[in-house]
CSV table of C-alpha atoms and ligand atoms in Angstrom, one decimal:
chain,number,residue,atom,x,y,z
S,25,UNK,CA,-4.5,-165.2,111.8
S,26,UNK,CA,-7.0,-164.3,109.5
S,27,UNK,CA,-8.8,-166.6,109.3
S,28,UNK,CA,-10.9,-168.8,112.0
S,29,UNK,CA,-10.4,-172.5,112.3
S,30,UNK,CA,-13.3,-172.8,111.3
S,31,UNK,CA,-13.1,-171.3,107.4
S,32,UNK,CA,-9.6,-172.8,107.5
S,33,UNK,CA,-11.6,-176.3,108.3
S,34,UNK,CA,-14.4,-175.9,106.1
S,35,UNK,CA,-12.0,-174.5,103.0
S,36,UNK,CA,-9.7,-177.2,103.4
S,37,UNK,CA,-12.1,-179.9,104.0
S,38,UNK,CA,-15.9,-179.0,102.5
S,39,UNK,CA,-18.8,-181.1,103.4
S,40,UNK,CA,-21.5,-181.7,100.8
S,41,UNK,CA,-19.2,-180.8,97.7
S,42,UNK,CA,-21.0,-182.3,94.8
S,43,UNK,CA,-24.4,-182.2,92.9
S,44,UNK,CA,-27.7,-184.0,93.6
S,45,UNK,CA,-28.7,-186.4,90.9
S,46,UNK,CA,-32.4,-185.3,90.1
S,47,UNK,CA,-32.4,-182.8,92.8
S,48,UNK,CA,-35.7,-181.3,93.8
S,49,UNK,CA,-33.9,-177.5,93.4
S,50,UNK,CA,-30.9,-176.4,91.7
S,51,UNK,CA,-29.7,-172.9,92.7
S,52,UNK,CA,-26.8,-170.9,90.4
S,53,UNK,CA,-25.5,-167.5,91.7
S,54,UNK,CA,-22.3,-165.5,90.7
S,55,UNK,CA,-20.9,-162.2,91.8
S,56,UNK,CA,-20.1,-160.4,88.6
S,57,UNK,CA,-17.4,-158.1,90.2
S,58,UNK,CA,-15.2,-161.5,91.7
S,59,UNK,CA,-17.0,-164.1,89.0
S,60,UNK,CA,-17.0,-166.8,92.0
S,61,UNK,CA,-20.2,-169.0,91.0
S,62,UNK,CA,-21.9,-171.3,93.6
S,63,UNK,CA,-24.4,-174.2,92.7
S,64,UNK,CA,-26.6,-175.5,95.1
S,65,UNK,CA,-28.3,-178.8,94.7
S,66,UNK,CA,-31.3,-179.4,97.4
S,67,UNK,CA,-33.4,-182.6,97.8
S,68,UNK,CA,-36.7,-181.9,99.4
S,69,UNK,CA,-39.3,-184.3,101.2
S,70,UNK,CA,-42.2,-183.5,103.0
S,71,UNK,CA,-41.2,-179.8,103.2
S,72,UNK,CA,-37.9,-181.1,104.7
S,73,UNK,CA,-34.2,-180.6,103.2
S,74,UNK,CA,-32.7,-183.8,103.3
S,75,UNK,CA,-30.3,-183.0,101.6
S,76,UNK,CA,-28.1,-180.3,100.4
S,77,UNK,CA,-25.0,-180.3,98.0
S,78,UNK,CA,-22.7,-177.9,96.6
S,79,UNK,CA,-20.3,-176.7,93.8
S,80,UNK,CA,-18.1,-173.6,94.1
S,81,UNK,CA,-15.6,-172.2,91.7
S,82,UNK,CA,-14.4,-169.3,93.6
S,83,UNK,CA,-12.0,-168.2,96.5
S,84,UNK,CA,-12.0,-169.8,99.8
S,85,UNK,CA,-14.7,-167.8,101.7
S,86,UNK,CA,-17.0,-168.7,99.1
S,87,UNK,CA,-16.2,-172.6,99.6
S,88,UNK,CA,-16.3,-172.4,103.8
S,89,UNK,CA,-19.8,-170.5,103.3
S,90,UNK,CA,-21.2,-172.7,100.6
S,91,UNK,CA,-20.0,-176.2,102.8
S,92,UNK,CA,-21.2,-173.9,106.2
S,93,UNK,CA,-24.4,-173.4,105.1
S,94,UNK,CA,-25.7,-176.8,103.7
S,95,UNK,CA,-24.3,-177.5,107.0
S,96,UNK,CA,-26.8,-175.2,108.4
S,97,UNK,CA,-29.8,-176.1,106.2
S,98,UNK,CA,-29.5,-180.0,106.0
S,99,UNK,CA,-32.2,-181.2,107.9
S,100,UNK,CA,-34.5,-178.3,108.5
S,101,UNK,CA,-37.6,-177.1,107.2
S,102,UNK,CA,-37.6,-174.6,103.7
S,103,UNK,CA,-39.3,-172.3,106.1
S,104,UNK,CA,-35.7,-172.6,108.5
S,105,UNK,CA,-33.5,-172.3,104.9
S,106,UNK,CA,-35.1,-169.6,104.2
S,107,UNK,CA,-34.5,-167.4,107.1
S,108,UNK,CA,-30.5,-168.3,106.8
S,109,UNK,CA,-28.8,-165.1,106.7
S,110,UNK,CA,-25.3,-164.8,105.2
S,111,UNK,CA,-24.4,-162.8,109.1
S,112,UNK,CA,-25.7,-166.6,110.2
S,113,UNK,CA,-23.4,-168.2,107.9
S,114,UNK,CA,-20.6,-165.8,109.4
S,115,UNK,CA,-21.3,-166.7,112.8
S,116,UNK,CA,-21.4,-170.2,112.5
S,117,UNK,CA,-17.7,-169.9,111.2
S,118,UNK,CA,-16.3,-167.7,113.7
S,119,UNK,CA,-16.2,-164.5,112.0
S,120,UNK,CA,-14.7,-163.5,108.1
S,121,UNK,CA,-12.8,-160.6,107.5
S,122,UNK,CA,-14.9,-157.3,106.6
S,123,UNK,CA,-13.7,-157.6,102.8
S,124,UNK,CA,-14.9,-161.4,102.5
S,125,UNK,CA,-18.6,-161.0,104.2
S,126,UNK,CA,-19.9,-160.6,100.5
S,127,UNK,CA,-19.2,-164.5,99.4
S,128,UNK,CA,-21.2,-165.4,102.6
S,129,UNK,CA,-23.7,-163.1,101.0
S,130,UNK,CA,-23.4,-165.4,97.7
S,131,UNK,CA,-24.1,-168.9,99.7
S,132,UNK,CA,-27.2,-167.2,101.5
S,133,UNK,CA,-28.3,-166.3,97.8
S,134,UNK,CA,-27.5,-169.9,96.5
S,135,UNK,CA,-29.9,-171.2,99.3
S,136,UNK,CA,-32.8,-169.0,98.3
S,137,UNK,CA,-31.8,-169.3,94.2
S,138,UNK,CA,-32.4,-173.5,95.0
S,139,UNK,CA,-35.6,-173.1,96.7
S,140,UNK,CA,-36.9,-170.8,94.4
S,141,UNK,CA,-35.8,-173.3,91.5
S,142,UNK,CA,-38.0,-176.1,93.8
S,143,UNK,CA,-41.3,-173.7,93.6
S,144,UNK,CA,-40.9,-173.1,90.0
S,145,UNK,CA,-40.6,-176.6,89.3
S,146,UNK,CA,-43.9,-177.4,91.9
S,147,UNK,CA,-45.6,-174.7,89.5
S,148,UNK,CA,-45.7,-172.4,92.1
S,149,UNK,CA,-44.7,-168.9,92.3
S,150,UNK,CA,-41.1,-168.4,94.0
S,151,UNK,CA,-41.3,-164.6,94.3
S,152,UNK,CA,-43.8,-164.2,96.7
S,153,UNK,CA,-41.9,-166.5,98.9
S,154,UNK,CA,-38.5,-166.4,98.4
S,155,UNK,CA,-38.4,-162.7,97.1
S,156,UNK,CA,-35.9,-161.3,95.0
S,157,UNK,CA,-32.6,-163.3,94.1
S,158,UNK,CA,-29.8,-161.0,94.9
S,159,UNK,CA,-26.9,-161.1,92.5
S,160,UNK,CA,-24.7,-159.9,94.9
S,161,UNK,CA,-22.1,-157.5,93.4
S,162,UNK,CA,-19.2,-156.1,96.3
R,488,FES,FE1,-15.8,-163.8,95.1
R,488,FES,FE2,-15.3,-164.5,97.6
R,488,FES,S1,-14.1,-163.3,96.3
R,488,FES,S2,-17.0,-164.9,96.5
């Protein structure tokens, strides 16, 4: 099998799939070599993510790792979301296959793309912070 139980869980039955209705971030990414996009939609309190939705138009690595990670980030502190690493992701779904690591890489930079969105729109400077979006091209 290819695939963990987990990815074949998380593909087949995604938690969080949706949007945010006046969400405090909104985070886009694509990968210009596959053209899977990812939306993230995060509502913030207090420094808090209390919640995290998501919309993904692209194969099923990138759904498991969108639905893993508001999984992961639901709950926790921006300071938390923003030391989620894609190889995090990964873990927390029992492994991908070498050739599908970079869609983790594209829910990791979906995270960081939504918080980024949530300093801008607080009239603060992301960059400092969140650093560099990655468009994430492998
Ligand atoms: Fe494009 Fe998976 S093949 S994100």
């Amino acid at each position: 099998m290819m695939y963990s139980e987990k990815v074949l869980d998380h593909f087949s039955n995604p938690r969080n799939v949706g949007e945010i209705e006046n969400a405090d971030g909104v985070g886009e990414i694509g990968n210009a070599k596959c053209g899977d996009i990812m939306k993230m939609y995060l509502k913030i309190d207090n420094g808090i993510i209390t919640d995290a939705k998501f919309k993904t138009f692209g194969c099923g690595a990138a759904v498991a790792t969108s639905s893993m990670a508001t999984e992961l980030i639901k709950g926790k502190s921006i300071d938390d979301a923003l030391k989620l690493t894609n190889q995090a992701v990964v873990e927390a779904l029992d492994g991908l296959p070498a050739v599908k690591i970079h869609c983790s890489v594209l829910a990791e930079q979906a995270v960081r793309s939504a918080l980024s969105d949530y300093y801008t729109k607080q009239g603060i400077d992301p960059l400092p912070i969140v650093g560099e979006i990655k468009m994430p091209e492998e």
